[in-house]
Amino acid sequence: MSYEMIALLMFASMMLLLATGQRVFAAIGFVASAAALLLYGPGAIELPFNQVFKLFNWYAMLTLPMFIYMGYILAEAGIAEDLYKMLHVWFGRFTGGLAVGTIFLMVIISAMNGLSVAGMAIGATIALPEMIRRGYDKVLISGVVQGGSSLGILIPPSVVLVLYGMIARQPVSKLWFAGVVPGLLMATLFIIYIVIRARMNPKLAPTVSDEELNMPLREKLALARAGIIPFAIFFFMTGLFVFGYTSLVESSAVGATAATIAAIAKGRFDWKLIRNTSMQTLGVSCMFMWLILAALAFGAVFDGLGAVKAVENLFIRQWDLSPWTVIIMMQLSFIVMGMFLDDTAMLVIVAPLYIPLVKVLDLGFDNQLIWYGVLYTITCQIAYITPPFGYNLFLMRSLAPKEITLIDIYRSIWPFAAIMVLTIALVMIFPGLALWLPEQMNVKG
């Protein structure tokens, strides 16, 4: 059997196991171990096993539980809810102000947590009921929460970019800085769209009454003080990192400690909070570690076959495809897979093939793997919200108030998906949007 057929059989076996409902890491790890044994004999079991040491030797992996813990403790302690109340007062007087404030909330939650699911949970449970109560259009606000939550895996500290950095062997610090400008650009485009829609049809997003916004100065100051806490934690943590006082891992520890102190200061740090936060952090961290281990094991066997060279030869030499055509085909495949899988599963499945291929493509600029990391994260979020089976569509339905139907959710995502596609196009046309900031920053980690 040719190496190309073996590689195809490995992928087919993996997809078959996933179709039976097996856990992603188990399916991928099993295929990797079985292929190693069948191809190279009993001694080859060391090939996937040795990836454990590679995983635990990667120092940046320590940031994962720290940032996940920071996000969960800020959410569990009610600090995110205080932040929304502050944004509600600031933006409530403007047409579409609460929707714009929700996008700001999503940006800040992203900077605290790094997971899109956390942003969606907070937006759906805190922001959606408030906007429905004030007469906002259901379709508009459903799109706002889904679009805003997509910023969670792009704006640092992005947990998904940590996963990508581990598999692609790229510096996490550069990947995070690469996500800043595209993430803020996408958030700005969301806000522009909301403002334009609200100006064209004020009934979609009415202003909040003056009676509701008028409050004593003491309450306004207390609200501002509560809302500033997430900003202070984020800027303190990233400031030390950017100016070279701490490494990446040390900054994550600073953020986790600052979040704990904030919860204590608000009088919300108790045994229940500790238990819930610890269990959630452990669950998510272990999931990511198993996925990374499975990807490394599969990649070691897959690369040993020379399958990447075979695919490169097929696309570039036999089919005579341009590098940009190959990139677009990769993005389209992510959108199709995203209807059935989450972002981490997609990356783990195709990383052994796509990442080496991107590395050898001649796109005309340096740091192609850093740039592609940003492209991958945005495309995954488009896949997440694409009907009929987008993962976030059903998550949104389970979290949203009963007034919002699945049809409302389906109708809501198209403008925001179009903005994401526009952002991808801009990043492809102007790679400097993703690469300029990492090139300017001289950071540790």
GROMACS .gro file of C-alpha atoms in nm:
model
  445
    1MET     CA    1   0.000   0.000   0.000
    2SER     CA    2   0.134   0.345  -0.089
    3TYR     CA    3   0.199   0.607   0.177
    4GLU     CA    4  -0.073   0.825   0.026
    5MET     CA    5  -0.329   0.545   0.072
    6ILE     CA    6  -0.210   0.485   0.429
    7ALA     CA    7  -0.256   0.855   0.509
    8LEU     CA    8  -0.602   0.851   0.351
    9LEU     CA    9  -0.692   0.540   0.550
   10MET     CA   10  -0.578   0.710   0.873
   11PHE     CA   11  -0.801   1.010   0.808
   12ALA     CA   12  -1.095   0.790   0.705
   13SER     CA   13  -1.058   0.577   1.021
   14MET     CA   14  -1.044   0.887   1.237
   15MET     CA   15  -1.359   1.036   1.080
   16LEU     CA   16  -1.540   0.702   1.115
   17LEU     CA   17  -1.462   0.687   1.487
   18LEU     CA   18  -1.575   1.048   1.532
   19ALA     CA   19  -1.900   0.968   1.350
   20THR     CA   20  -1.971   0.694   1.608
   21GLY     CA   21  -1.964   0.954   1.884
   22GLN     CA   22  -1.621   0.879   2.031
   23ARG     CA   23  -1.435   1.156   2.211
   24VAL     CA   24  -1.212   1.352   1.976
   25PHE     CA   25  -0.885   1.292   2.163
   26ALA     CA   26  -0.961   0.920   2.200
   27ALA     CA   27  -1.038   0.872   1.830
   28ILE     CA   28  -0.729   1.059   1.714
   29GLY     CA   29  -0.499   0.901   1.971
   30PHE     CA   30  -0.626   0.550   1.893
   31VAL     CA   31  -0.568   0.594   1.519
   32ALA     CA   32  -0.218   0.729   1.584
   33SER     CA   33  -0.122   0.441   1.815
   34ALA     CA   34  -0.276   0.174   1.591
   35ALA     CA   35  -0.105   0.314   1.281
   36ALA     CA   36   0.232   0.324   1.459
   37LEU     CA   37   0.199  -0.039   1.571
   38LEU     CA   38   0.086  -0.166   1.230
   39LEU     CA   39   0.347   0.027   1.034
   40TYR     CA   40   0.657  -0.003   1.250
   41GLY     CA   41   0.598  -0.291   1.492
   42PRO     CA   42   0.571  -0.313   1.874
   43GLY     CA   43   0.860  -0.075   1.937
   44ALA     CA   44   0.672   0.204   1.762
   45ILE     CA   45   0.432   0.243   2.056
   46GLU     CA   46   0.700   0.474   2.197
   47LEU     CA   47   0.633   0.716   1.908
   48PRO     CA   48   0.296   0.845   2.037
   49PHE     CA   49   0.394   0.789   2.401
   50ASN     CA   50   0.698   1.016   2.372
   51GLN     CA   51   0.472   1.305   2.280
   52VAL     CA   52   0.373   1.321   2.647
   53PHE     CA   53   0.721   1.447   2.732
   54LYS     CA   54   0.708   1.699   2.449
   55LEU     CA   55   0.377   1.827   2.588
   56PHE     CA   56   0.498   1.864   2.947
   57ASN     CA   57   0.825   2.022   2.839
   58TRP     CA   58   0.635   2.310   2.678
   59TYR     CA   59   0.648   2.583   2.943
   60ALA     CA   60   0.374   2.799   2.786
   61MET     CA   61   0.121   2.523   2.862
   62LEU     CA   62   0.112   2.653   3.219
   63THR     CA   63  -0.078   2.959   3.096
   64LEU     CA   64  -0.384   2.750   3.007
   65PRO     CA   65  -0.518   2.676   3.358
   66MET     CA   66  -0.420   3.025   3.479
   67PHE     CA   67  -0.620   3.216   3.218
   68ILE     CA   68  -0.912   2.974   3.229
   69TYR     CA   69  -0.924   3.013   3.608
   70MET     CA   70  -0.907   3.393   3.579
   71GLY     CA   71  -1.203   3.406   3.343
   72TYR     CA   72  -1.418   3.168   3.543
   73ILE     CA   73  -1.357   3.335   3.878
   74LEU     CA   74  -1.444   3.679   3.736
   75ALA     CA   75  -1.765   3.537   3.592
   76GLU     CA   76  -1.859   3.331   3.900
   77ALA     CA   77  -1.793   3.627   4.133
   78GLY     CA   78  -2.043   3.843   3.942
   79ILE     CA   79  -1.780   4.091   3.825
   80ALA     CA   80  -1.893   4.050   3.462
   81GLU     CA   81  -2.250   4.137   3.565
   82ASP     CA   82  -2.127   4.454   3.738
   83LEU     CA   83  -1.938   4.544   3.423
   84TYR     CA   84  -2.253   4.512   3.212
   85LYS     CA   85  -2.446   4.738   3.450
   86MET     CA   86  -2.176   5.003   3.407
   87LEU     CA   87  -2.186   4.973   3.027
   88HIS     CA   88  -2.567   4.989   3.043
   89VAL     CA   89  -2.546   5.329   3.213
   90TRP     CA   90  -2.275   5.459   2.979
   91PHE     CA   91  -2.436   5.358   2.649
   92GLY     CA   92  -2.806   5.342   2.734
   93ARG     CA   93  -2.883   5.696   2.614
   94PHE     CA   94  -2.770   5.621   2.257
   95THR     CA   95  -2.975   5.449   1.987
   96GLY     CA   96  -2.851   5.091   1.986
   97GLY     CA   97  -2.645   5.171   2.294
   98LEU     CA   98  -2.713   4.849   2.483
   99ALA     CA   99  -2.617   4.640   2.179
  100VAL     CA  100  -2.295   4.842   2.140
  101GLY     CA  101  -2.231   4.803   2.512
  102THR     CA  102  -2.275   4.427   2.474
  103ILE     CA  103  -2.002   4.420   2.208
  104PHE     CA  104  -1.773   4.609   2.449
  105LEU     CA  105  -1.867   4.356   2.718
  106MET     CA  106  -1.773   4.071   2.483
  107VAL     CA  107  -1.435   4.233   2.408
  108ILE     CA  108  -1.358   4.268   2.779
  109ILE     CA  109  -1.482   3.918   2.864
  110SER     CA  110  -1.258   3.788   2.584
  111ALA     CA  111  -0.963   3.966   2.741
  112MET     CA  112  -1.045   3.799   3.073
  113ASN     CA  113  -1.116   3.445   2.960
  114GLY     CA  114  -1.007   3.353   2.607
  115LEU     CA  115  -1.299   3.119   2.534
  116SER     CA  116  -1.597   3.204   2.312
  117VAL     CA  117  -1.828   2.982   2.518
  118ALA     CA  118  -1.773   3.197   2.828
  119GLY     CA  119  -1.860   3.516   2.638
  120MET     CA  120  -2.175   3.361   2.495
  121ALA     CA  121  -2.287   3.232   2.835
  122ILE     CA  122  -2.245   3.574   2.994
  123GLY     CA  123  -2.403   3.758   2.701
  124ALA     CA  124  -2.702   3.522   2.678
  125THR     CA  125  -2.777   3.518   3.050
  126ILE     CA  126  -2.700   3.881   3.140
  127ALA     CA  127  -2.730   4.101   2.830
  128LEU     CA  128  -3.007   3.929   2.630
  129PRO     CA  129  -3.283   3.944   2.899
  130GLU     CA  130  -3.207   4.313   2.964
  131MET     CA  131  -3.227   4.406   2.594
  132ILE     CA  132  -3.546   4.205   2.540
  133ARG     CA  133  -3.706   4.379   2.838
  134ARG     CA  134  -3.628   4.716   2.679
  135GLY     CA  135  -3.782   4.630   2.343
  136TYR     CA  136  -3.474   4.543   2.135
  137ASP     CA  137  -3.527   4.334   1.822
  138LYS     CA  138  -3.474   3.963   1.899
  139VAL     CA  139  -3.295   3.887   1.575
  140LEU     CA  140  -3.054   4.179   1.611
  141ILE     CA  141  -2.953   4.105   1.968
  142SER     CA  142  -2.914   3.732   1.903
  143GLY     CA  143  -2.660   3.818   1.634
  144VAL     CA  144  -2.489   4.067   1.865
  145VAL     CA  145  -2.424   3.804   2.133
  146GLN     CA  146  -2.314   3.537   1.886
  147GLY     CA  147  -2.092   3.774   1.689
  148GLY     CA  148  -1.947   3.930   2.003
  149SER     CA  149  -1.870   3.596   2.164
  150SER     CA  150  -1.664   3.500   1.857
  151LEU     CA  151  -1.404   3.752   1.973
  152GLY     CA  152  -1.321   3.521   2.264
  153ILE     CA  153  -1.081   3.301   2.068
  154LEU     CA  154  -0.914   3.590   1.884
  155ILE     CA  155  -0.846   3.861   2.142
  156PRO     CA  156  -0.571   3.761   2.391
  157PRO     CA  157  -0.548   3.566   2.610
  158SER     CA  158  -0.695   3.328   2.352
  159VAL     CA  159  -0.687   2.969   2.476
  160VAL     CA  160  -0.737   2.837   2.122
  161LEU     CA  161  -0.428   3.026   2.002
  162VAL     CA  162  -0.232   2.860   2.284
  163LEU     CA  163  -0.345   2.526   2.141
  164TYR     CA  164  -0.251   2.636   1.789
  165GLY     CA  165   0.089   2.759   1.911
  166MET     CA  166   0.162   2.426   2.074
  167ILE     CA  167   0.075   2.223   1.765
  168ALA     CA  168   0.237   2.465   1.515
  169ARG     CA  169   0.540   2.521   1.745
  170GLN     CA  170   0.495   2.898   1.729
  171PRO     CA  171   0.545   3.153   2.012
  172VAL     CA  172   0.216   3.212   2.192
  173SER     CA  173   0.312   3.575   2.262
  174LYS     CA  174   0.336   3.648   1.888
  175LEU     CA  175   0.008   3.471   1.818
  176TRP     CA  176  -0.169   3.673   2.085
  177PHE     CA  177  -0.037   4.003   1.956
  178ALA     CA  178  -0.130   3.895   1.604
  179GLY     CA  179  -0.492   3.857   1.715
  180VAL     CA  180  -0.523   4.204   1.870
  181VAL     CA  181  -0.566   4.424   1.561
  182PRO     CA  182  -0.794   4.183   1.365
  183GLY     CA  183  -1.001   4.125   1.681
  184LEU     CA  184  -1.049   4.496   1.749
  185LEU     CA  185  -1.112   4.557   1.378
  186MET     CA  186  -1.388   4.295   1.378
  187ALA     CA  187  -1.541   4.442   1.696
  188THR     CA  188  -1.535   4.789   1.536
  189LEU     CA  189  -1.709   4.659   1.223
  190PHE     CA  190  -1.975   4.496   1.445
  191ILE     CA  191  -2.036   4.828   1.621
  192ILE     CA  192  -2.055   5.021   1.292
  193TYR     CA  193  -2.313   4.773   1.162
  194ILE     CA  194  -2.523   4.801   1.482
  195VAL     CA  195  -2.516   5.181   1.479
  196ILE     CA  196  -2.614   5.198   1.111
  197ARG     CA  197  -2.902   4.950   1.160
  198ALA     CA  198  -3.024   5.137   1.468
  199ARG     CA  199  -3.010   5.475   1.292
  200MET     CA  200  -3.199   5.339   0.991
  201ASN     CA  201  -3.466   5.178   1.209
  202PRO     CA  202  -3.469   5.312   1.570
  203LYS     CA  203  -3.742   5.063   1.666
  204LEU     CA  204  -3.486   4.783   1.646
  205ALA     CA  205  -3.280   4.928   1.931
  206PRO     CA  206  -3.462   5.197   2.135
  207THR     CA  207  -3.286   5.417   2.387
  208VAL     CA  208  -3.326   5.353   2.760
  209SER     CA  209  -3.553   5.597   2.944
  210ASP     CA  210  -3.397   5.883   3.142
  211GLU     CA  211  -3.582   5.767   3.455
  212GLU     CA  212  -3.397   5.437   3.444
  213LEU     CA  213  -3.057   5.594   3.384
  214ASN     CA  214  -3.086   5.874   3.638
  215MET     CA  215  -2.932   5.760   3.966
  216PRO     CA  216  -2.752   5.924   4.259
  217LEU     CA  217  -2.386   6.013   4.206
  218ARG     CA  218  -2.284   5.766   4.478
  219GLU     CA  219  -2.441   5.479   4.285
  220LYS     CA  220  -2.277   5.589   3.960
  221LEU     CA  221  -1.935   5.600   4.128
  222ALA     CA  222  -1.987   5.258   4.286
  223LEU     CA  223  -2.092   5.118   3.949
  224ALA     CA  224  -1.789   5.272   3.776
  225ARG     CA  225  -1.557   5.132   4.043
  226ALA     CA  226  -1.703   4.782   4.000
  227GLY     CA  227  -1.676   4.801   3.624
  228ILE     CA  228  -1.316   4.919   3.627
  229ILE     CA  229  -1.192   4.602   3.801
  230PRO     CA  230  -1.169   4.389   3.480
  231PHE     CA  231  -0.993   4.674   3.298
  232ALA     CA  232  -0.743   4.713   3.582
  233ILE     CA  233  -0.668   4.339   3.592
  234PHE     CA  234  -0.621   4.317   3.215
  235PHE     CA  235  -0.397   4.623   3.181
  236PHE     CA  236  -0.191   4.533   3.488
  237MET     CA  237  -0.137   4.179   3.361
  238THR     CA  238  -0.060   4.269   2.998
  239GLY     CA  239   0.138   4.582   3.091
  240LEU     CA  240   0.390   4.380   3.291
  241PHE     CA  241   0.416   4.136   3.000
  242VAL     CA  242   0.451   4.394   2.722
  243PHE     CA  243   0.714   4.599   2.902
  244GLY     CA  244   0.923   4.292   2.977
  245TYR     CA  245   0.879   4.270   3.354
  246THR     CA  246   0.718   3.927   3.340
  247SER     CA  247   0.717   3.631   3.105
  248LEU     CA  248   0.404   3.489   2.950
  249VAL     CA  249   0.355   3.233   3.227
  250GLU     CA  250   0.428   3.486   3.501
  251SER     CA  251   0.169   3.723   3.352
  252SER     CA  252  -0.094   3.450   3.359
  253ALA     CA  253  -0.018   3.394   3.729
  254VAL     CA  254  -0.049   3.771   3.790
  255GLY     CA  255  -0.391   3.772   3.621
  256ALA     CA  256  -0.516   3.470   3.819
  257THR     CA  257  -0.395   3.622   4.148
  258ALA     CA  258  -0.548   3.963   4.069
  259ALA     CA  259  -0.883   3.801   3.984
  260THR     CA  260  -0.880   3.613   4.314
  261ILE     CA  261  -0.804   3.934   4.506
  262ALA     CA  262  -1.089   4.110   4.323
  263ALA     CA  263  -1.334   3.834   4.423
  264ILE     CA  264  -1.216   3.858   4.785
  265ALA     CA  265  -1.249   4.238   4.783
  266LYS     CA  266  -1.610   4.210   4.662
  267GLY     CA  267  -1.692   3.964   4.940
  268ARG     CA  268  -1.786   3.687   4.697
  269PHE     CA  269  -1.494   3.450   4.755
  270ASP     CA  270  -1.633   3.144   4.934
  271TRP     CA  271  -1.600   2.766   4.928
  272LYS     CA  272  -1.871   2.727   4.661
  273LEU     CA  273  -1.689   2.973   4.432
  274ILE     CA  274  -1.357   2.795   4.484
  275ARG     CA  275  -1.509   2.454   4.414
  276ASN     CA  276  -1.702   2.557   4.102
  277THR     CA  277  -1.412   2.754   3.955
  278SER     CA  278  -1.159   2.478   4.026
  279MET     CA  279  -1.378   2.206   3.873
  280GLN     CA  280  -1.445   2.411   3.558
  281THR     CA  281  -1.079   2.504   3.522
  282LEU     CA  282  -0.966   2.144   3.568
  283GLY     CA  283  -1.221   2.013   3.317
  284VAL     CA  284  -1.133   2.259   3.040
  285SER     CA  285  -0.756   2.237   3.100
  286CYS     CA  286  -0.753   1.856   3.089
  287MET     CA  287  -0.963   1.857   2.773
  288PHE     CA  288  -0.712   2.082   2.598
  289MET     CA  289  -0.414   1.879   2.717
  290TRP     CA  290  -0.563   1.551   2.590
  291LEU     CA  291  -0.642   1.714   2.256
  292ILE     CA  292  -0.288   1.848   2.219
  293LEU     CA  293  -0.139   1.511   2.311
  294ALA     CA  294  -0.358   1.334   2.054
  295ALA     CA  295  -0.263   1.588   1.786
  296LEU     CA  296   0.109   1.549   1.858
  297ALA     CA  297   0.084   1.169   1.844
  298PHE     CA  298  -0.113   1.172   1.520
  299GLY     CA  299   0.123   1.431   1.369
  300ALA     CA  300   0.433   1.226   1.458
  301VAL     CA  301   0.301   0.919   1.274
  302PHE     CA  302   0.148   1.116   0.988
  303ASP     CA  303   0.462   1.320   0.926
  304GLY     CA  304   0.674   1.005   0.941
  305LEU     CA  305   0.481   0.872   0.642
  306GLY     CA  306   0.579   1.169   0.431
  307ALA     CA  307   0.211   1.241   0.376
  308VAL     CA  308   0.259   1.616   0.391
  309LYS     CA  309   0.506   1.602   0.102
  310ALA     CA  310   0.260   1.391  -0.095
  311VAL     CA  311  -0.022   1.643  -0.045
  312GLU     CA  312   0.211   1.932  -0.126
  313ASN     CA  313   0.310   1.757  -0.449
  314LEU     CA  314  -0.057   1.694  -0.535
  315PHE     CA  315  -0.176   2.051  -0.478
  316ILE     CA  316   0.122   2.254  -0.600
  317ARG     CA  317   0.277   2.040  -0.874
  318GLN     CA  318   0.013   1.803  -1.012
  319TRP     CA  319  -0.294   2.026  -0.978
  320ASP     CA  320  -0.087   2.344  -1.029
  321LEU     CA  321  -0.288   2.539  -0.770
  322SER     CA  322  -0.168   2.880  -0.658
  323PRO     CA  323  -0.076   2.918  -0.287
  324TRP     CA  324  -0.375   3.147  -0.228
  325THR     CA  325  -0.612   2.892  -0.384
  326VAL     CA  326  -0.480   2.631  -0.142
  327ILE     CA  327  -0.536   2.868   0.152
  328ILE     CA  328  -0.895   2.938   0.042
  329MET     CA  329  -0.962   2.563   0.005
  330MET     CA  330  -0.835   2.512   0.360
  331GLN     CA  331  -1.067   2.783   0.492
  332LEU     CA  332  -1.367   2.633   0.315
  333SER     CA  333  -1.289   2.293   0.463
  334PHE     CA  334  -1.290   2.449   0.812
  335ILE     CA  335  -1.636   2.593   0.750
  336VAL     CA  336  -1.770   2.252   0.643
  337MET     CA  337  -1.611   2.074   0.941
  338GLY     CA  338  -1.734   2.345   1.178
  339MET     CA  339  -2.092   2.235   1.115
  340PHE     CA  340  -2.011   1.912   1.301
  341LEU     CA  341  -1.702   1.977   1.519
  342ASP     CA  342  -1.575   2.245   1.756
  343ASP     CA  343  -1.269   2.461   1.684
  344THR     CA  344  -1.018   2.256   1.884
  345ALA     CA  345  -1.132   1.932   1.722
  346MET     CA  346  -1.097   2.086   1.376
  347LEU     CA  347  -0.745   2.203   1.447
  348VAL     CA  348  -0.636   1.871   1.596
  349ILE     CA  349  -0.774   1.676   1.299
  350VAL     CA  350  -0.618   1.881   1.019
  351ALA     CA  351  -0.311   2.029   1.190
  352PRO     CA  352  -0.074   1.750   1.080
  353LEU     CA  353  -0.163   1.830   0.719
  354TYR     CA  354  -0.240   2.202   0.705
  355ILE     CA  355   0.031   2.352   0.923
  356PRO     CA  356   0.331   2.201   0.736
  357LEU     CA  357   0.160   2.291   0.408
  358VAL     CA  358   0.117   2.656   0.508
  359LYS     CA  359   0.482   2.663   0.608
  360VAL     CA  360   0.603   2.568   0.259
  361LEU     CA  361   0.359   2.784   0.059
  362ASP     CA  362   0.513   3.095  -0.097
  363LEU     CA  363   0.271   3.371   0.008
  364GLY     CA  364   0.522   3.653  -0.022
  365PHE     CA  365   0.574   3.743   0.346
  366ASP     CA  366   0.738   3.606   0.663
  367ASN     CA  367   0.574   3.453   0.971
  368GLN     CA  368   0.312   3.271   0.764
  369LEU     CA  369   0.220   3.034   1.048
  370ILE     CA  370   0.154   3.328   1.283
  371TRP     CA  371  -0.067   3.490   1.018
  372TYR     CA  372  -0.248   3.163   0.948
  373GLY     CA  373  -0.325   3.119   1.318
  374VAL     CA  374  -0.537   3.436   1.303
  375LEU     CA  375  -0.704   3.324   0.980
  376TYR     CA  376  -0.785   2.987   1.134
  377THR     CA  377  -0.949   3.133   1.446
  378ILE     CA  378  -1.178   3.368   1.251
  379THR     CA  379  -1.279   3.094   1.006
  380CYS     CA  380  -1.361   2.859   1.293
  381GLN     CA  381  -1.601   3.113   1.438
  382ILE     CA  382  -1.776   3.146   1.102
  383ALA     CA  383  -1.810   2.769   1.100
  384TYR     CA  384  -1.944   2.780   1.457
  385ILE     CA  385  -2.240   3.000   1.360
  386THR     CA  386  -2.314   2.854   1.015
  387PRO     CA  387  -2.648   2.670   0.978
  388PRO     CA  388  -2.770   2.408   0.982
  389PHE     CA  389  -2.550   2.246   1.249
  390GLY     CA  390  -2.322   2.524   1.374
  391TYR     CA  391  -2.215   2.443   1.731
  392ASN     CA  392  -2.286   2.792   1.869
  393LEU     CA  393  -2.638   2.802   1.721
  394PHE     CA  394  -2.759   2.524   1.948
  395LEU     CA  395  -2.557   2.649   2.244
  396MET     CA  396  -2.725   2.987   2.200
  397ARG     CA  397  -3.069   2.824   2.189
  398SER     CA  398  -3.001   2.643   2.517
  399LEU     CA  399  -2.883   2.960   2.691
  400ALA     CA  400  -3.116   3.225   2.543
  401PRO     CA  401  -3.455   3.324   2.689
  402LYS     CA  402  -3.754   3.129   2.556
  403GLU     CA  403  -3.871   3.432   2.352
  404ILE     CA  404  -3.581   3.375   2.111
  405THR     CA  405  -3.646   3.081   1.878
  406LEU     CA  406  -3.400   2.877   1.673
  407ILE     CA  407  -3.533   3.050   1.360
  408ASP     CA  408  -3.449   3.389   1.516
  409ILE     CA  409  -3.099   3.263   1.587
  410TYR     CA  410  -3.055   3.134   1.231
  411ARG     CA  411  -3.171   3.467   1.086
  412SER     CA  412  -2.950   3.670   1.319
  413ILE     CA  413  -2.606   3.544   1.223
  414TRP     CA  414  -2.578   3.633   0.855
  415PRO     CA  415  -2.472   3.999   0.887
  416PHE     CA  416  -2.213   3.909   1.150
  417ALA     CA  417  -2.085   3.613   0.946
  418ALA     CA  418  -2.049   3.851   0.650
  419ILE     CA  419  -1.843   4.088   0.868
  420MET     CA  420  -1.619   3.797   0.970
  421VAL     CA  421  -1.568   3.707   0.603
  422LEU     CA  422  -1.480   4.073   0.536
  423THR     CA  423  -1.227   4.061   0.821
  424ILE     CA  424  -1.070   3.745   0.676
  425ALA     CA  425  -1.048   3.913   0.334
  426LEU     CA  426  -0.880   4.218   0.487
  427VAL     CA  427  -0.629   4.002   0.678
  428MET     CA  428  -0.551   3.809   0.356
  429ILE     CA  429  -0.514   4.126   0.147
  430PHE     CA  430  -0.323   4.313   0.419
  431PRO     CA  431  -0.120   4.053   0.620
  432GLY     CA  432   0.027   4.340   0.819
  433LEU     CA  433  -0.301   4.366   1.011
  434ALA     CA  434  -0.198   4.045   1.187
  435LEU     CA  435   0.181   4.069   1.163
  436TRP     CA  436   0.261   4.434   1.237
  437LEU     CA  437   0.208   4.423   1.615
  438PRO     CA  438   0.405   4.100   1.678
  439GLU     CA  439   0.694   4.244   1.478
  440GLN     CA  440   0.691   4.562   1.690
  441MET     CA  441   0.679   4.386   2.026
  442ASN     CA  442   0.989   4.247   2.189
  443VAL     CA  443   0.842   4.025   2.458
  444LYS     CA  444   0.937   3.718   2.660
  445GLY     CA  445   0.744   3.390   2.637
   0.00000   0.00000   0.00000
